[in-house]
Tab-separated table of C-alpha atoms in Angstrom:
chain	number	residue	atom	x	y	z
A	1	MET	CA	10.405	-41.747	164.206
A	2	ALA	CA	6.242	-43.013	163.074
A	3	LEU	CA	5.842	-43.955	165.936
A	4	GLU	CA	7.245	-40.971	167.831
A	5	ALA	CA	4.735	-39.174	165.604
A	6	PHE	CA	1.908	-40.700	166.446
A	7	LEU	CA	2.215	-40.719	169.418
A	8	ARG	CA	2.863	-36.624	169.452
A	9	VAL	CA	-0.617	-36.789	167.463
A	10	VAL	CA	-2.172	-38.712	170.383
A	11	GLN	CA	-0.983	-36.280	173.110
A	12	THR	CA	-2.160	-33.726	170.987
A	13	VAL	CA	-5.633	-34.788	169.938
A	14	VAL	CA	-5.583	-35.626	173.979
A	15	GLY	CA	-4.570	-32.036	175.337
A	16	VAL	CA	-6.703	-30.442	173.060
A	17	LEU	CA	-9.901	-32.403	174.249
A	18	GLY	CA	-8.224	-31.589	177.882
A	19	ILE	CA	-8.786	-28.199	177.166
A	20	VAL	CA	-12.440	-27.301	174.971
A	21	GLY	CA	-14.497	-29.668	177.426
A	22	ASN	CA	-13.006	-28.530	180.578
A	23	THR	CA	-13.022	-24.662	179.791
A	24	THR	CA	-16.810	-25.814	178.565
A	25	VAL	CA	-17.561	-27.236	182.593
A	26	CYS	CA	-16.187	-24.951	183.967
A	27	VAL	CA	-18.650	-21.752	182.133
A	28	VAL	CA	-21.772	-24.107	182.186
A	29	ILE	CA	-20.894	-23.978	185.905
A	30	TYR	CA	-20.008	-20.661	186.628
A	31	LYS	CA	-22.539	-18.929	184.121
A	32	VAL	CA	-24.891	-20.828	185.092
A	33	GLN	CA	-26.764	-19.574	188.243
A	34	SER	CA	-28.489	-22.930	190.054
A	35	MET	CA	-24.942	-25.203	189.408
A	36	HIS	CA	-23.658	-23.069	192.166
A	37	THR	CA	-23.802	-25.817	193.981
A	38	MET	CA	-21.582	-27.614	196.385
A	39	THR	CA	-21.246	-30.438	194.348
A	40	ASN	CA	-20.293	-27.890	191.157
A	41	ALA	CA	-18.047	-26.056	193.012
A	42	PHE	CA	-15.517	-29.653	192.540
A	43	ILE	CA	-16.498	-30.469	189.799
A	44	PHE	CA	-15.703	-27.482	188.996
A	45	ASN	CA	-12.277	-27.182	190.467
A	46	GLN	CA	-11.869	-31.014	188.994
A	47	ALA	CA	-11.223	-28.666	185.306
A	48	VAL	CA	-9.778	-26.225	186.179
A	49	VAL	CA	-6.911	-28.742	187.445
A	50	ASP	CA	-7.760	-31.614	184.358
A	51	PHE	CA	-7.154	-28.307	181.868
A	52	LEU	CA	-3.592	-27.196	183.173
A	53	ALA	CA	-3.075	-30.566	182.599
A	54	SER	CA	-4.233	-30.918	179.453
A	55	VAL	CA	-2.451	-27.477	178.614
A	56	VAL	CA	1.058	-28.923	180.135
A	57	PHE	CA	0.750	-32.343	177.875
A	58	LEU	CA	-0.549	-30.154	174.631
A	59	LEU	CA	2.955	-28.008	176.204
A	60	SER	CA	5.359	-30.938	176.613
A	61	ALA	CA	4.400	-33.138	173.106
A	62	ASN	CA	4.702	-30.454	171.277
A	63	ILE	CA	7.836	-28.259	172.132
A	64	PRO	CA	11.335	-30.421	172.483
A	65	LEU	CA	13.454	-30.296	175.507
A	66	PRO	CA	17.039	-28.282	174.839
A	67	VAL	CA	19.438	-30.279	174.247
A	68	SER	CA	22.276	-28.268	176.367
A	69	TYR	CA	20.466	-26.431	180.168
A	70	PRO	CA	21.700	-22.825	181.501
A	71	THR	CA	23.895	-22.911	184.275
A	72	GLY	CA	22.521	-21.666	187.182
A	73	PRO	CA	19.045	-21.258	189.128
A	74	ALA	CA	17.778	-21.153	185.563
A	75	GLY	CA	18.478	-24.626	184.701
A	76	VAL	CA	18.132	-26.495	187.572
A	77	LEU	CA	14.307	-24.888	187.350
A	78	ILE	CA	14.002	-26.121	183.957
A	79	CYS	CA	15.143	-29.617	184.671
A	80	ARG	CA	13.029	-29.851	187.789
A	81	LEU	CA	8.964	-28.607	186.665
A	82	TRP	CA	9.872	-29.588	183.690
A	83	THR	CA	12.249	-32.177	182.747
A	84	SER	CA	11.103	-33.993	185.078
A	85	THR	CA	7.197	-33.662	183.957
A	86	PHE	CA	6.346	-32.313	187.976
A	87	ALA	CA	4.147	-29.386	186.405
A	88	LEU	CA	2.515	-32.538	184.307
A	89	TRP	CA	1.937	-34.435	187.738
A	90	PHE	CA	1.486	-31.808	190.156
A	91	PHE	CA	-1.649	-31.294	188.563
A	92	LEU	CA	-2.886	-34.807	188.013
A	93	SER	CA	-2.379	-35.851	191.364
A	94	THR	CA	-4.478	-32.589	192.730
A	95	SER	CA	-6.816	-33.336	190.238
A	96	THR	CA	-6.536	-36.875	191.348
A	97	PHE	CA	-7.568	-36.059	195.415
A	98	ASN	CA	-10.238	-33.507	194.035
A	99	LEU	CA	-11.981	-36.209	192.740
A	100	MET	CA	-12.121	-37.874	196.434
A	101	MET	CA	-12.949	-35.331	197.708
A	102	LEU	CA	-15.260	-34.656	195.524
A	103	THR	CA	-16.287	-38.942	196.205
A	104	LEU	CA	-16.653	-37.852	200.263
A	105	GLU	CA	-18.640	-35.010	199.420
A	106	ARG	CA	-20.987	-36.757	198.008
A	107	TYR	CA	-20.894	-39.113	200.548
A	108	LEU	CA	-21.614	-37.886	203.877
A	109	ALA	CA	-24.223	-35.934	201.803
A	110	ILE	CA	-26.575	-38.953	201.370
A	111	VAL	CA	-25.294	-40.894	203.956
A	112	PHE	CA	-25.092	-38.363	206.766
A	113	PRO	CA	-28.076	-35.923	205.343
A	114	PHE	CA	-28.827	-34.261	208.946
A	115	ARG	CA	-24.652	-34.355	209.703
A	116	TYR	CA	-24.156	-32.913	205.979
A	117	GLN	CA	-23.795	-29.591	206.797
A	118	ALA	CA	-21.838	-29.561	209.683
A	119	LEU	CA	-19.209	-31.917	208.271
A	120	PHE	CA	-19.323	-30.370	204.913
A	121	GLY	CA	-20.021	-26.798	205.450
A	122	ARG	CA	-18.761	-23.871	203.042
A	123	VAL	CA	-15.501	-23.500	205.105
A	124	GLN	CA	-14.068	-27.578	205.035
A	125	ALA	CA	-15.303	-26.734	201.776
A	126	THR	CA	-12.891	-24.306	201.409
A	127	LEU	CA	-10.221	-26.272	202.964
A	128	ALA	CA	-11.013	-29.622	201.001
A	129	ILE	CA	-9.849	-27.652	197.679
A	130	VAL	CA	-6.919	-26.106	199.440
A	131	PHE	CA	-5.706	-29.860	200.925
A	132	VAL	CA	-6.256	-31.453	197.134
A	133	TRP	CA	-3.358	-28.454	196.101
A	134	LEU	CA	-0.979	-28.841	198.744
A	135	PHE	CA	-1.062	-32.319	198.880
A	136	GLY	CA	-1.255	-32.969	195.218
A	137	SER	CA	2.178	-30.073	195.268
A	138	ILE	CA	3.566	-32.151	197.937
A	139	VAL	CA	3.601	-36.286	196.018
A	140	GLY	CA	4.472	-33.856	192.562
A	141	THR	CA	7.115	-32.954	194.346
A	142	TYR	CA	9.097	-37.345	193.970
A	143	ALA	CA	9.059	-36.203	189.578
A	144	ALA	CA	11.371	-33.059	190.327
A	145	PHE	CA	13.689	-35.619	192.432
A	146	THR	CA	13.892	-37.936	189.365
A	147	VAL	CA	16.085	-35.871	188.006
A	148	ILE	CA	19.446	-34.145	187.947
A	149	ASN	CA	21.715	-31.202	187.032
A	150	GLN	CA	24.999	-32.341	185.250
A	151	GLY	CA	27.056	-28.961	183.733
A	152	ASP	CA	24.807	-27.673	181.068
A	153	LYS	CA	22.911	-31.704	180.710
A	154	CYS	CA	20.185	-33.015	182.923
A	155	VAL	CA	20.311	-36.123	183.881
A	156	ASP	CA	18.026	-39.447	185.217
A	157	ASN	CA	19.039	-39.100	189.415
A	158	VAL	CA	18.841	-42.279	191.768
A	159	VAL	CA	16.693	-41.525	194.609
A	160	THR	CA	17.970	-42.724	197.948
A	161	GLY	CA	14.729	-45.132	199.107
A	162	SER	CA	13.388	-44.916	195.919
A	163	GLN	CA	11.923	-48.243	196.046
A	164	ILE	CA	10.176	-46.414	199.384
A	165	PHE	CA	9.259	-43.346	198.089
A	166	GLY	CA	7.825	-45.685	195.360
A	167	VAL	CA	5.541	-47.799	196.769
A	168	LEU	CA	4.572	-44.250	199.270
A	169	VAL	CA	3.548	-42.304	196.206
A	170	PHE	CA	2.559	-45.254	194.519
A	171	THR	CA	-0.400	-45.762	197.912
A	172	ILE	CA	-0.832	-42.159	198.636
A	173	GLN	CA	-1.528	-40.671	194.370
A	174	PHE	CA	-3.057	-43.885	193.174
A	175	PHE	CA	-4.359	-47.152	195.369
A	176	LEU	CA	-5.405	-45.023	198.887
A	177	PRO	CA	-7.775	-43.054	197.258
A	178	LEU	CA	-9.070	-45.466	195.146
A	179	VAL	CA	-9.805	-47.486	197.952
A	180	ILE	CA	-11.459	-44.951	200.019
A	181	MET	CA	-13.940	-44.306	196.797
A	182	LEU	CA	-14.207	-47.621	195.998
A	183	VAL	CA	-16.080	-48.432	199.650
A	184	ALA	CA	-17.452	-44.390	199.669
A	185	TYR	CA	-19.845	-45.521	196.146
A	186	THR	CA	-20.568	-48.612	197.274
A	187	HIS	CA	-21.749	-47.090	200.412
A	188	ILE	CA	-23.539	-44.537	198.412
A	189	ALA	CA	-25.017	-47.374	196.442
A	190	VAL	CA	-26.751	-49.387	199.461
A	191	THR	CA	-28.243	-45.935	201.012
A	192	LEU	CA	-29.581	-44.913	197.642
A	193	LYS	CA	-31.379	-48.469	197.487
A	194	ARG	CA	-32.941	-48.210	200.260
A	195	SER	CA	-33.889	-44.664	200.597
A	196	ALA	CA	-35.990	-45.923	197.072
A	197	ALA	CA	-37.275	-48.751	199.300
A	198	LYS	CA	-39.161	-46.010	201.214
A	199	VAL	CA	-40.490	-42.892	199.378
A	200	ALA	CA	-41.251	-45.530	196.506
A	201	PRO	CA	-45.217	-44.550	196.066
A	202	LEU	CA	-48.536	-46.478	196.662
A	203	PRO	CA	-50.475	-46.903	194.261
A	204	ARG	CA	-53.861	-45.393	195.074
A	205	PRO	CA	-56.581	-47.775	194.612
A	206	ARG	CA	-58.594	-47.458	191.148
A	207	PRO	CA	-61.699	-46.661	191.101
A	208	ALA	CA	-64.839	-49.834	190.485
A	209	GLY	CA	-64.800	-49.272	186.196
A	210	GLU	CA	-61.217	-46.853	185.679
A	211	SER	CA	-58.481	-48.681	183.457
A	212	ALA	CA	-55.368	-48.102	183.964
A	213	GLN	CA	-55.311	-47.066	180.526
A	214	THR	CA	-58.551	-44.580	181.280
A	215	ARG	CA	-56.017	-42.448	184.511
A	216	THR	CA	-55.253	-39.259	183.305
A	217	GLY	CA	-54.068	-37.041	186.206
A	218	PRO	CA	-50.655	-36.547	187.619
A	219	SER	CA	-48.056	-39.221	188.357
A	220	GLN	CA	-48.435	-40.210	191.799
A	221	GLY	CA	-45.269	-41.646	192.213
A	222	GLU	CA	-43.921	-37.157	191.392
A	223	THR	CA	-43.226	-36.847	196.067
A	224	GLN	CA	-40.525	-34.186	196.359
A	225	ASP	CA	-38.825	-37.020	198.124
A	226	GLY	CA	-38.902	-39.190	195.496
A	227	SER	CA	-37.795	-35.924	192.676
A	228	LEU	CA	-34.312	-35.207	195.202
A	229	MET	CA	-34.465	-38.833	195.327
A	230	LYS	CA	-33.986	-38.943	191.429
A	231	ALA	CA	-31.585	-36.049	191.169
A	232	ARG	CA	-29.319	-37.010	194.144
A	233	ARG	CA	-29.525	-40.559	192.155
A	234	ASN	CA	-28.368	-39.025	188.728
A	235	THR	CA	-25.720	-37.218	190.219
A	236	PHE	CA	-24.463	-40.286	191.634
A	237	LYS	CA	-24.135	-41.811	188.806
A	238	ALA	CA	-22.092	-39.618	186.704
A	239	LEU	CA	-19.445	-39.470	189.597
A	240	LEU	CA	-19.989	-42.868	189.742
A	241	LEU	CA	-18.951	-43.614	186.276
A	242	VAL	CA	-15.839	-40.394	185.966
A	243	PHE	CA	-14.165	-43.224	188.524
A	244	VAL	CA	-15.092	-45.721	186.510
A	245	ALA	CA	-12.763	-43.843	183.811
A	246	TYR	CA	-10.234	-42.522	186.576
A	247	VAL	CA	-9.113	-46.562	187.053
A	248	ILE	CA	-9.645	-47.821	183.945
A	249	CYS	CA	-7.120	-44.472	182.620
A	250	TRP	CA	-4.441	-44.721	185.380
A	251	SER	CA	-4.419	-47.966	186.075
A	252	PRO	CA	-1.738	-49.064	183.654
A	253	ASN	CA	0.165	-46.460	184.472
A	254	GLU	CA	-0.122	-47.431	188.058
A	255	ILE	CA	0.974	-50.606	187.196
A	256	ILE	CA	4.452	-50.096	185.408
A	257	PHE	CA	5.741	-46.800	188.112
A	258	PHE	CA	4.797	-49.486	190.754
A	259	LEU	CA	6.754	-52.612	188.894
A	260	PHE	CA	9.589	-49.450	187.908
A	261	ASN	CA	10.138	-48.627	191.301
A	262	PHE	CA	11.269	-52.786	192.064
A	263	GLY	CA	13.428	-53.003	188.602
A	264	TRP	CA	10.446	-55.013	186.998
A	265	PHE	CA	9.974	-52.297	184.214
A	266	THR	CA	13.279	-50.887	182.861
A	267	ALA	CA	11.362	-48.607	179.905
A	268	MET	CA	10.428	-46.138	180.680
A	269	GLY	CA	9.688	-42.926	178.543
A	270	GLY	CA	9.194	-46.046	175.643
A	271	PRO	CA	6.077	-45.650	174.252
A	272	LEU	CA	3.742	-48.162	176.491
A	273	HIS	CA	5.010	-45.391	179.126
A	274	VAL	CA	4.229	-42.804	176.701
A	275	VAL	CA	0.645	-44.208	175.766
A	276	SER	CA	-0.052	-45.471	179.359
A	277	LEU	CA	0.987	-41.358	180.156
A	278	ALA	CA	-1.485	-40.175	177.295
A	279	PHE	CA	-4.266	-42.799	179.366
A	280	VAL	CA	-3.870	-40.054	182.659
A	281	THR	CA	-4.302	-37.169	180.842
A	282	ALA	CA	-7.087	-38.520	178.873
A	283	ASN	CA	-9.119	-39.043	181.721
A	284	SER	CA	-8.531	-35.717	182.424
A	285	CYS	CA	-10.896	-35.414	178.576
A	286	VAL	CA	-13.068	-38.033	179.350
A	287	ASN	CA	-15.616	-36.643	182.348
A	288	PRO	CA	-16.173	-33.466	180.709
A	289	VAL	CA	-18.147	-36.244	177.910
A	290	ILE	CA	-19.557	-38.476	180.873
A	291	TYR	CA	-21.164	-34.537	182.188
A	292	ALA	CA	-22.988	-34.044	178.937
A	293	LEU	CA	-24.217	-37.190	178.753
A	294	LYS	CA	-25.329	-37.776	182.162
A	295	TYR	CA	-25.053	-35.484	183.866
A	296	ARG	CA	-28.768	-34.163	183.891
A	297	SER	CA	-27.720	-30.277	185.759
A	298	PHE	CA	-24.310	-29.966	183.135
A	299	GLN	CA	-27.060	-30.774	180.415
A	300	ALA	CA	-29.907	-28.531	181.667
A	301	GLY	CA	-26.863	-25.569	182.677
A	302	LEU	CA	-25.674	-26.251	178.751
A	303	ARG	CA	-28.917	-26.000	176.982
A	304	GLN	CA	-29.093	-22.655	179.108
A	305	ILE	CA	-26.335	-21.310	177.811
A	306	LEU	CA	-26.318	-22.433	173.591
A	307	GLY	CA	-29.698	-21.537	174.052
A	308	ARG	CA	-29.473	-18.284	175.102
A	309	GLY	CA	-26.506	-17.678	172.393
A	310	ARG	CA	-29.156	-18.651	170.114
A	311	ARG	CA	-31.292	-16.156	171.334
A	312	LEU	CA	-28.749	-13.308	171.333
A	313	GLY	CA	-27.887	-14.376	167.526
A	314	GLU	CA	-32.209	-14.347	166.216
A	315	SER	CA	-32.228	-10.699	168.552
A	316	ALA	CA	-29.230	-9.131	167.165
A	317	SER	CA	-30.519	-10.786	163.159
A	318	LEU	CA	-33.627	-8.651	163.360
A	319	GLY	CA	-32.099	-5.980	164.835
A	320	GLY	CA	-32.019	-5.297	168.158
A	321	SER	CA	-35.248	-6.276	169.671
A	322	SER	CA	-34.808	-4.946	173.130
A	323	ALA	CA	-37.934	-8.125	173.957
A	324	GLN	CA	-36.287	-10.795	176.046
A	325	PRO	CA	-37.829	-14.073	176.386
A	326	ARG	CA	-38.958	-16.516	178.858
A	327	ILE	CA	-36.665	-19.430	179.808
A	328	THR	CA	-38.943	-22.347	181.139
A	329	LEU	CA	-35.760	-24.863	181.580
A	330	GLN	CA	-35.833	-26.932	184.821
A	331	THR	CA	-33.518	-26.559	186.719
A	332	VAL	CA	-32.063	-29.175	189.336
A	333	ASN	CA	-32.530	-28.628	193.197
A	334	THR	CA	-29.642	-27.121	194.991
A	335	THR	CA	-29.780	-28.868	197.364
A	336	VAL	CA	-29.030	-31.802	195.866
A	337	ASN	CA	-26.208	-31.156	193.515
């Protein structure tokens, strides 16, 4: 009982943090005009999916499964969609595919900048978002067939060819996106390194008698290309951390699932499996923390939202003054993010 209570607390905390964090991400991106970019559209979709996954995880931790299921379609729906964890894996799979699309969007923008608009315009981005939701539902459907109704009970179901389907789900849901993102981030890193070498400014000659300490004026390296490169590198570093968090959080559960399909792991639903599932869902609440700590565009948007709230409070305390303070916050070039 103590272990069950501990696991329930972990699931609840992870769910609440995921809801709060991803709600914050959605609000900042929606409210701040400078964040209405292609990259942030995918980050917004990621936050929506992770928010829904956190809600399902929170509910599943605190709503006990029914002792007896109603007969007819209602019982089938509860068994197939809820007890089977289809709802949770639908959102988790969608989150994975969205992260992969986000990576590919950055890959095309940085590695193929001159072909980026043709390859990844607004229409293509919309289709990509529709694809991740559709594909997430298809992959998640496998979970719905792992249980079956028998009278007023929902029991485990032996799926014909379960090993084949299990390996296929493992490959599509985890291994293939992992490889694609790893290759993409490696190529992006190489491209950014080469680009940085090209745009690195040469130091201007120093006049006779002038020392480095006495030189004043703006930095000679602050060119438009240099600023663009800095913004791209910052976005890349933030998303690279998101990818690393994905690998850490997803690997234990996916390894367990792979072993289960060959009969090498039989404690599905046990503590180890539940903890690994908590790691997967924890990925949904880790991303907002990464954005807050490493993604400068999001940091600027969050400061703008918080600053606006403070100014409104100060205005109200002074009797509702209509004076509008000037916003001096610098935002990242919208063509970058």
